[in-house]
CSV table of C-alpha atoms in Angstrom, one decimal:
chain,number,residue,atom,x,y,z
V,1,MET,CA,113.9,83.6,86.4
V,2,GLY,CA,116.3,86.9,87.5
V,3,SER,CA,115.7,89.2,90.5
V,4,LEU,CA,114.3,92.5,89.7
V,5,SER,CA,117.4,94.2,88.8
V,6,GLN,CA,118.0,91.9,85.9
V,7,ILE,CA,114.8,92.3,84.2
V,8,ALA,CA,115.3,94.4,81.1
V,9,SER,CA,112.9,97.7,80.8
V,10,SER,CA,111.6,95.5,77.8
V,11,LEU,CA,107.9,94.0,78.5
V,12,VAL,CA,105.9,92.7,75.8
V,13,LEU,CA,102.5,92.4,75.5
V,14,ARG,CA,100.4,90.4,73.0
V,15,VAL,CA,96.4,90.4,72.6
V,16,SER,CA,94.5,87.2,71.8
V,17,ASP,CA,92.1,85.5,73.7
V,18,VAL,CA,94.1,86.0,76.7
V,19,ILE,CA,97.0,88.6,77.4
V,20,ILE,CA,100.7,86.6,77.0
V,21,GLY,CA,103.3,88.7,78.6
V,22,ARG,CA,107.1,88.0,78.3
V,23,VAL,CA,109.6,90.0,80.4
V,24,LYS,CA,113.2,89.6,79.0
V,25,LEU,CA,116.2,89.7,81.4
V,26,SER,CA,119.5,91.4,81.2
V,27,ASP,CA,120.9,88.2,79.6
V,28,GLY,CA,118.7,88.1,76.4
V,29,THR,CA,116.1,85.6,77.6
V,30,ASP,CA,113.3,85.8,78.2
V,31,VAL,CA,110.6,84.4,80.9
V,32,ALA,CA,106.4,84.4,80.6
V,33,LEU,CA,104.7,86.4,82.8
V,34,ILE,CA,101.2,85.1,82.2
V,35,THR,CA,100.6,81.8,80.9
V,36,ALA,CA,98.0,80.8,78.1
V,37,ALA,CA,96.2,79.7,80.5
V,38,GLY,CA,96.1,82.9,82.1
V,39,GLU,CA,98.2,82.4,85.2
V,40,LEU,CA,100.0,85.1,86.0
V,41,ASN,CA,103.7,83.8,87.7
V,42,VAL,CA,104.8,85.6,90.7
V,43,LEU,CA,107.4,85.0,92.9
V,44,ALA,CA,107.9,86.2,96.4
V,45,LEU,CA,111.3,87.2,97.3
V,46,PRO,CA,112.4,86.8,101.2
V,47,GLN,CA,113.7,90.0,102.0
V,48,THR,CA,115.9,91.2,105.4
V,49,SER,CA,114.0,94.6,105.6
V,50,GLY,CA,110.6,96.1,104.9
V,51,GLY,CA,108.9,93.6,106.9
V,52,LEU,CA,105.4,94.1,108.8
V,53,SER,CA,106.4,95.8,112.5
V,54,ILE,CA,105.1,93.9,115.8
V,55,PHE,CA,103.2,95.1,118.2
V,56,ARG,CA,102.6,92.7,121.5
V,57,SER,CA,100.7,92.7,124.6
V,58,ILE,CA,100.5,89.9,126.8
V,59,ASP,CA,98.0,91.9,129.1
V,60,ILE,CA,95.5,94.3,126.8
V,61,ASP,CA,92.4,95.5,128.7
V,62,GLN,CA,90.0,97.9,128.7
V,63,THR,CA,92.9,100.6,128.8
V,64,GLU,CA,93.8,101.5,125.1
V,65,GLU,CA,97.2,101.2,124.0
V,66,ALA,CA,99.2,102.6,120.8
V,67,VAL,CA,99.9,99.7,118.0
V,68,LYS,CA,101.2,102.6,116.1
V,69,ALA,CA,100.6,106.5,116.9
V,70,SER,CA,100.3,107.4,113.5
V,71,ALA,CA,98.6,106.4,110.2
V,72,GLY,CA,99.3,102.9,109.2
V,73,GLN,CA,97.9,100.0,107.9
V,74,LEU,CA,96.6,96.9,110.0
V,75,TYR,CA,97.8,93.5,108.2
V,76,ASP,CA,97.3,90.5,110.9
V,77,VAL,CA,95.9,89.8,114.4
V,78,GLU,CA,96.8,86.9,116.5
V,79,ALA,CA,94.8,87.0,119.9
V,80,PHE,CA,93.9,84.3,122.3
V,81,ASN,CA,91.7,84.2,125.4
V,82,THR,CA,92.9,82.4,128.7
V,83,THR,CA,89.4,82.8,130.7
V,84,ALA,CA,86.3,80.8,129.5
V,85,ALA,CA,83.9,83.9,129.0
V,86,PRO,CA,84.6,86.1,125.3
V,87,LEU,CA,86.5,89.0,125.2
V,88,PHE,CA,86.5,91.3,122.4
V,89,LEU,CA,89.2,93.4,121.2
V,90,LYS,CA,88.5,96.6,119.5
V,91,PHE,CA,91.1,98.7,117.0
V,92,TYR,CA,90.3,102.4,116.9
V,93,ASN,CA,91.3,104.7,114.1
V,94,ALA,CA,92.7,107.3,116.6
V,95,THR,CA,95.7,107.9,118.9
V,96,VAL,CA,95.5,106.8,122.3
V,97,ALA,CA,95.4,110.5,123.9
V,98,THR,CA,91.9,111.1,121.9
V,99,VAL,CA,90.5,107.4,122.3
V,100,GLU,CA,88.4,106.8,125.3
V,101,VAL,CA,87.4,102.8,126.0
V,102,GLY,CA,83.2,103.0,126.3
V,103,THR,CA,83.4,106.4,124.3
V,104,THR,CA,85.0,106.5,120.7
V,105,THR,CA,83.3,103.9,118.5
V,106,PRO,CA,85.8,101.3,117.8
V,107,VAL,CA,86.1,100.5,113.7
V,108,LYS,CA,87.3,97.2,114.1
V,109,THR,CA,85.8,94.8,116.8
V,110,LEU,CA,86.6,90.9,117.3
V,111,LEU,CA,85.3,88.3,118.9
V,112,VAL,CA,88.2,86.5,120.8
V,113,PRO,CA,86.0,83.1,121.6
V,114,GLY,CA,86.5,82.0,125.1
V,115,ASN,CA,87.9,78.6,126.3
V,116,ALA,CA,86.2,75.3,127.7
V,117,ASP,CA,89.7,74.4,129.5
V,118,SER,CA,92.7,76.0,130.5
V,119,ASP,CA,94.4,75.9,127.3
V,120,GLY,CA,93.4,79.1,125.9
V,121,ALA,CA,91.5,79.9,122.4
V,122,GLY,CA,91.9,83.0,119.8
V,123,PHE,CA,92.0,83.4,116.4
V,124,ILE,CA,94.8,84.5,113.5
V,125,SER,CA,93.0,87.1,110.9
V,126,ASN,CA,95.4,87.8,107.8
V,127,SER,CA,94.4,91.2,105.4
V,128,PHE,CA,96.9,90.7,102.8
V,129,HIS,CA,96.3,93.9,101.2
V,130,GLY,CA,96.2,95.6,104.9
V,131,GLN,CA,93.0,98.1,106.8
V,132,ALA,CA,93.8,101.5,106.6
V,133,PHE,CA,94.0,103.8,109.3
V,134,SER,CA,94.3,107.2,108.6
V,135,THR,CA,95.2,108.6,112.2
V,136,ALA,CA,96.5,105.7,113.9
V,137,ILE,CA,96.0,102.5,115.6
V,138,THR,CA,94.9,101.7,118.8
V,139,VAL,CA,93.9,99.0,120.6
V,140,ALA,CA,91.6,98.0,123.8
V,141,CYS,CA,90.0,94.3,125.0
V,142,THR,CA,86.8,94.7,126.9
V,143,THR,CA,84.5,91.6,128.5
V,144,GLY,CA,81.4,93.1,126.7
V,145,VAL,CA,80.7,94.0,122.4
V,146,ALA,CA,78.8,96.8,123.0
V,147,ASP,CA,80.7,100.0,121.6
V,148,ASN,CA,80.2,101.7,125.3
V,149,ASP,CA,81.5,98.4,127.2
V,150,THR,CA,84.3,99.3,129.6
V,151,GLY,CA,84.4,95.7,131.2
V,152,PRO,CA,88.1,94.9,132.2
V,153,PRO,CA,89.7,91.6,131.3
V,154,GLY,CA,91.4,89.8,133.8
V,155,ALA,CA,95.1,90.1,134.2
V,156,ASN,CA,96.7,88.1,131.2
V,157,ALA,CA,93.2,87.0,130.1
V,158,CYS,CA,93.6,88.7,126.5
V,159,ILE,CA,96.9,87.9,124.6
V,160,VAL,CA,97.4,90.0,121.4
V,161,ASN,CA,100.1,90.4,118.6
V,162,VAL,CA,99.6,92.5,115.7
V,163,GLY,CA,101.5,93.1,112.3
V,164,TYR,CA,101.2,96.9,111.0
V,165,LYS,CA,102.8,99.0,108.8
């Protein structure tokens, strides 16, 4: 299969019970785009640039922090809790300057489970298409689920890594 730079501009589609497509490569050969079984052939090519940006905090707390200071998309969250009680990671579609934890309503609240021992607990959440934030991406962590909660987690209790664009 060729790279996009090798693919010629012609794409032939035939319609019967299913759409069967073929892509003609620059060397004159062609390959199936969609098989007779309805499967779409997709190949992800590794790239050295253009991936997600990473926000990292080993002490996210009730003081809001900027993941991205302008509009963006949230793709993945890895959050870990080193305490026995659950914590709540809160995302805001607003800039740090306009977020007041306990007053500003988060657009996304995620439970970071407590752990039964000293090993920590947490979760990994992925969104293939990303979740849109039209203003900015801001995050904070509190000890209570309520939007008006301002309870501070302990030092280094909530650890978060965020993949965004």
